[in-house]
mmCIF file of C-alpha atoms in Angstrom:
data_model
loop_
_atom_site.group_PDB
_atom_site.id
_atom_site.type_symbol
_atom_site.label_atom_id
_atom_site.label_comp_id
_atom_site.label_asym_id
_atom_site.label_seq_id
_atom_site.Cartn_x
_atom_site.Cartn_y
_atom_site.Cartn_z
ATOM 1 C CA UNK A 529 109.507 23.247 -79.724
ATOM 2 C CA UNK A 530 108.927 21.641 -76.603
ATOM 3 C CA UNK A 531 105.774 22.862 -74.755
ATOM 4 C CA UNK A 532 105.297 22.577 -70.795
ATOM 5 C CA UNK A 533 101.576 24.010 -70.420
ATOM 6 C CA UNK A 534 100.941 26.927 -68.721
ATOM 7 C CA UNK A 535 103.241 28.310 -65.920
ATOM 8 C CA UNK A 536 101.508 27.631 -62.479
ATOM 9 C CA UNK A 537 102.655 30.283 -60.206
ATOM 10 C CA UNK A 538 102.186 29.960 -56.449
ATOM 11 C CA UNK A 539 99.733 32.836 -54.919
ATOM 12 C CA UNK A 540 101.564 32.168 -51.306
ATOM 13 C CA UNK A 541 103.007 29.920 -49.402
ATOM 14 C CA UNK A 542 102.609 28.919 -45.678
ATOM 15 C CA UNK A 543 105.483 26.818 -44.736
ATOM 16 C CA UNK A 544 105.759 24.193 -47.409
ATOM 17 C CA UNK A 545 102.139 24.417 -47.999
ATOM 18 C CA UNK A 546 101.970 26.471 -51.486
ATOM 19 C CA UNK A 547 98.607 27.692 -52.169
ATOM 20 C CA UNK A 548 97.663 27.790 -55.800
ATOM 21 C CA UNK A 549 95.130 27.226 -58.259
ATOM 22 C CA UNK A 550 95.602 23.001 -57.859
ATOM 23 C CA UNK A 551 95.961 23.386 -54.159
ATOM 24 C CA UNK A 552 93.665 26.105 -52.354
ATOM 25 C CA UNK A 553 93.162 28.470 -54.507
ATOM 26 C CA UNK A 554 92.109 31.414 -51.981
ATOM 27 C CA UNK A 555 89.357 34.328 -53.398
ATOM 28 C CA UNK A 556 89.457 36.637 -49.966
ATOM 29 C CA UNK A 557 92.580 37.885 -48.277
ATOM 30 C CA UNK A 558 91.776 40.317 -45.176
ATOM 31 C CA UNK A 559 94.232 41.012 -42.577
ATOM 32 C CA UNK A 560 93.880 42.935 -39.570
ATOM 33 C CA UNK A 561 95.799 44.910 -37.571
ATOM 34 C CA UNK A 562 95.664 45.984 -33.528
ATOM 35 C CA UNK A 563 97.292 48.386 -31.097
ATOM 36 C CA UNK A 564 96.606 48.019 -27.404
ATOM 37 C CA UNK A 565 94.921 51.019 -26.067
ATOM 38 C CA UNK A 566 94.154 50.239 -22.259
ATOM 39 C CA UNK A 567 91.982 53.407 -20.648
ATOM 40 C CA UNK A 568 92.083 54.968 -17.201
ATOM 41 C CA UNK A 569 88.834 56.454 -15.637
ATOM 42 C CA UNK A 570 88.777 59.950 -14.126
ATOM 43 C CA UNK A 571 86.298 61.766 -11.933
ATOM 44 C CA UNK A 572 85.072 64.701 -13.766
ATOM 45 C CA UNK A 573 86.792 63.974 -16.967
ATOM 46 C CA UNK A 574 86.849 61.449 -20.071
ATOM 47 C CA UNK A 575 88.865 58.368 -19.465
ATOM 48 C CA UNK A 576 92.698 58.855 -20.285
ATOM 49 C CA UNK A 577 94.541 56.220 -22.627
ATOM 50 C CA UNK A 578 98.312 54.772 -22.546
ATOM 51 C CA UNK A 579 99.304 53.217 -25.841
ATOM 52 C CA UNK A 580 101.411 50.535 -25.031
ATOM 53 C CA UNK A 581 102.233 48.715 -28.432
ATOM 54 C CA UNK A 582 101.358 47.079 -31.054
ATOM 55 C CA UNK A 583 98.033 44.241 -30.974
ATOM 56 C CA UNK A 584 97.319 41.081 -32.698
ATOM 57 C CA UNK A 585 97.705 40.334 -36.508
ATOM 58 C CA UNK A 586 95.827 37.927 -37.732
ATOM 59 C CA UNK A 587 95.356 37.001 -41.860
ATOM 60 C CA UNK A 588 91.689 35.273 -43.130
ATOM 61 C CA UNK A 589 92.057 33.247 -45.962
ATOM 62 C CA UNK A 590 88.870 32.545 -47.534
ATOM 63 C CA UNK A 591 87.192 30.739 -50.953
ATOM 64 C CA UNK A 592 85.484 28.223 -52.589
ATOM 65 C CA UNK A 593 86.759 25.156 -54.272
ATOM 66 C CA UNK A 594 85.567 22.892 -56.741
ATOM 67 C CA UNK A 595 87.784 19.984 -56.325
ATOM 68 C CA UNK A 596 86.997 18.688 -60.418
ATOM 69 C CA UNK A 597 88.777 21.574 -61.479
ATOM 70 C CA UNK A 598 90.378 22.982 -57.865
ATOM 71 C CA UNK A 599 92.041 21.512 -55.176
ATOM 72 C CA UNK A 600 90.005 19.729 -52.913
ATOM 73 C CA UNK A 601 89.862 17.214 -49.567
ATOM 74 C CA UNK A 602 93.713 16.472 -49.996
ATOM 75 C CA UNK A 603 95.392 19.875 -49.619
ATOM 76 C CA UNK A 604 92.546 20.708 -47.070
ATOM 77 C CA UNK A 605 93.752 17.624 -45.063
ATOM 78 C CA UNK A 606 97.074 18.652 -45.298
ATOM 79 C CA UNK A 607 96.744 22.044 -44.194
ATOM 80 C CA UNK A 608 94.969 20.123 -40.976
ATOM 81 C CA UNK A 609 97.955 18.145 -40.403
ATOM 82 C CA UNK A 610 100.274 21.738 -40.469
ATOM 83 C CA UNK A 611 98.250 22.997 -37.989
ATOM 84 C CA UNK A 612 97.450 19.691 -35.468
ATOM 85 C CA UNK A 613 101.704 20.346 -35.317
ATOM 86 C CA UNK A 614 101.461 23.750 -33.508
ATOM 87 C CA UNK A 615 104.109 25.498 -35.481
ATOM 88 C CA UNK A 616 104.189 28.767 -36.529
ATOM 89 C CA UNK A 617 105.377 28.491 -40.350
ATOM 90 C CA UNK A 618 106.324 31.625 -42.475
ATOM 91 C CA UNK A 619 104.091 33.440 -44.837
ATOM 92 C CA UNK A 620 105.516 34.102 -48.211
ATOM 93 C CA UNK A 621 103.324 35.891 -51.037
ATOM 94 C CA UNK A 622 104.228 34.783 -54.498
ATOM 95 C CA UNK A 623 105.257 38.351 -55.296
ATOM 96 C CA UNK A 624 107.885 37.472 -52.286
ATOM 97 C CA UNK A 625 106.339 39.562 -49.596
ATOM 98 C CA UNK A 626 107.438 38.005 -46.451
ATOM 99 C CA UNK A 627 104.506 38.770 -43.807
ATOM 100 C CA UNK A 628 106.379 37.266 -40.636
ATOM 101 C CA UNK A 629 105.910 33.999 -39.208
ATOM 102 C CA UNK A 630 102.080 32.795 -38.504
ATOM 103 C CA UNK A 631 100.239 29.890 -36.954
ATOM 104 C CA UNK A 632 96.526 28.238 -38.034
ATOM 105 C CA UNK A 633 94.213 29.410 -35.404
ATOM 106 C CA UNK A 634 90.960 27.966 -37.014
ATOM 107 C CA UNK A 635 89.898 26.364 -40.517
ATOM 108 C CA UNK A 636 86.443 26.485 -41.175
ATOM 109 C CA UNK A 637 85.003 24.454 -44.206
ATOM 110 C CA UNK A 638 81.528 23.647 -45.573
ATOM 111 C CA UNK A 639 80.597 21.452 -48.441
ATOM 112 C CA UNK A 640 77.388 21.705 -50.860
ATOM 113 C CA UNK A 641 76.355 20.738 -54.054
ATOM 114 C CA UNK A 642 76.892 16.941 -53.482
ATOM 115 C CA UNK A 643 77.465 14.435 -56.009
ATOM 116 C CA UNK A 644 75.371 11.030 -55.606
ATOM 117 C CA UNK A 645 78.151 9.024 -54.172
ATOM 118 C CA UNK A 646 78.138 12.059 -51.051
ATOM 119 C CA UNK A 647 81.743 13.833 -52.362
ATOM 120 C CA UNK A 648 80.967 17.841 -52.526
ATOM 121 C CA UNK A 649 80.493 19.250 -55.670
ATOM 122 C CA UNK A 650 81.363 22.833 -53.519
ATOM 123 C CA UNK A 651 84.086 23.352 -50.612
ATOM 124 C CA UNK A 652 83.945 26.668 -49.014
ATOM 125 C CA UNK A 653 86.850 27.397 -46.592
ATOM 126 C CA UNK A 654 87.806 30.327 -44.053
ATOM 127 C CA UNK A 655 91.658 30.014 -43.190
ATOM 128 C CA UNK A 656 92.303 32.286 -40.165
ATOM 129 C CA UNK A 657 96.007 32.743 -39.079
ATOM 130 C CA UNK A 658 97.722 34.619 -36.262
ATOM 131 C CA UNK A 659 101.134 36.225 -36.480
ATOM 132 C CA UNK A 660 103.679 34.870 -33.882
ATOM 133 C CA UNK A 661 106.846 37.210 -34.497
ATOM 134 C CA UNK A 662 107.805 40.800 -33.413
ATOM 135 C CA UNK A 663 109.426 41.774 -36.379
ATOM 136 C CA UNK A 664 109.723 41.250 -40.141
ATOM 137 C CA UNK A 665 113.830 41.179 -39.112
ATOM 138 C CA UNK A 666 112.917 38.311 -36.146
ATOM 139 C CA UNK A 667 111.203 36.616 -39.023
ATOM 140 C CA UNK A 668 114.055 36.634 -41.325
ATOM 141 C CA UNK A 669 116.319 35.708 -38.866
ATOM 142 C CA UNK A 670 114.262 32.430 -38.254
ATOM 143 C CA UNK A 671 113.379 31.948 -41.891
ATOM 144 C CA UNK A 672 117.277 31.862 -42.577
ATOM 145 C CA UNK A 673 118.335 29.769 -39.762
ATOM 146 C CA UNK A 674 115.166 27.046 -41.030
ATOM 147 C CA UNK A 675 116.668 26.881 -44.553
ATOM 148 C CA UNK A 676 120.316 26.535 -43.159
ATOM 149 C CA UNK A 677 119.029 23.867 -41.092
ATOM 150 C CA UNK A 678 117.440 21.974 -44.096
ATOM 151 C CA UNK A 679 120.499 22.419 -46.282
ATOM 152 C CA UNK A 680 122.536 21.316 -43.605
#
């Protein structure tokens, strides 16, 4: 019998960027959630408040690699490149939760533990992204109309 290894399944996927175990292996997920919640002073009374929608939504990526048994410089690079394009990409857990579509607003990294020749030994990262789309339905809409525009 014919054996392939173990089955590498992706833990999301941002754009075409698939984070995993060889790629960016992430050991933090926090995301955040706003309304807007302007206030009005009054004389005599506590400030009054209008709600007028929904806020920012943002999604921190964060971990550390080790790039001898991680992913390392190369899928941190590319990540760089995805964002230097200002696109917002969709976000796709591997259990197929679509979270809308997102751009990078910031990757932080910071390297330790060096080997002799200078390469990290140690790669922490902080991924921050901010959501771009109204709706999970505007965000299917666009996903669907990206793959019929690769297919076609």
């Amino acid at each position: 019998m014919l054996s392939l290894g173990p089955i590498k399944l992706p833990m999301m996927a941002l754009g075409l960027f698939v984070f995993m175990m060889d790629t960016l292996p992430y050991q933090d997920f926090k995301q955040r959630y706003g309304w807007r919640w302007p206030s009005n002073s009054r004389v005599g009374a506590r400030p009054s408040y209008q709600f007028l929608g929904v806020d920012e939504e943002t999604i921190t990526l964060s971990g550390r690699l080790m790039p001898e048994l991680t992913g390392g410089d190369t899928a941190l690079s590319l990540l760089k490149l995805m964002a230097d394009q200002g696109k917002a990409w969709p976000l796709i857990e591997g259990t197929g939760t679509i979270y809308g579509f997102f751009v990078v607003e910031s990757l932080e990294v910071s390297r330790q533990e060096f080997f002799s020749d200078g390469k990290a030994r140690c790669i922490d990262f902080t991924l921050s992204l901010k959501r771009t789309d109204d709706s999970l339905l505007d965000a299917l809409g666009a996903l669907t109309r990206s793959v019929l525009e690769l297919a076609a």
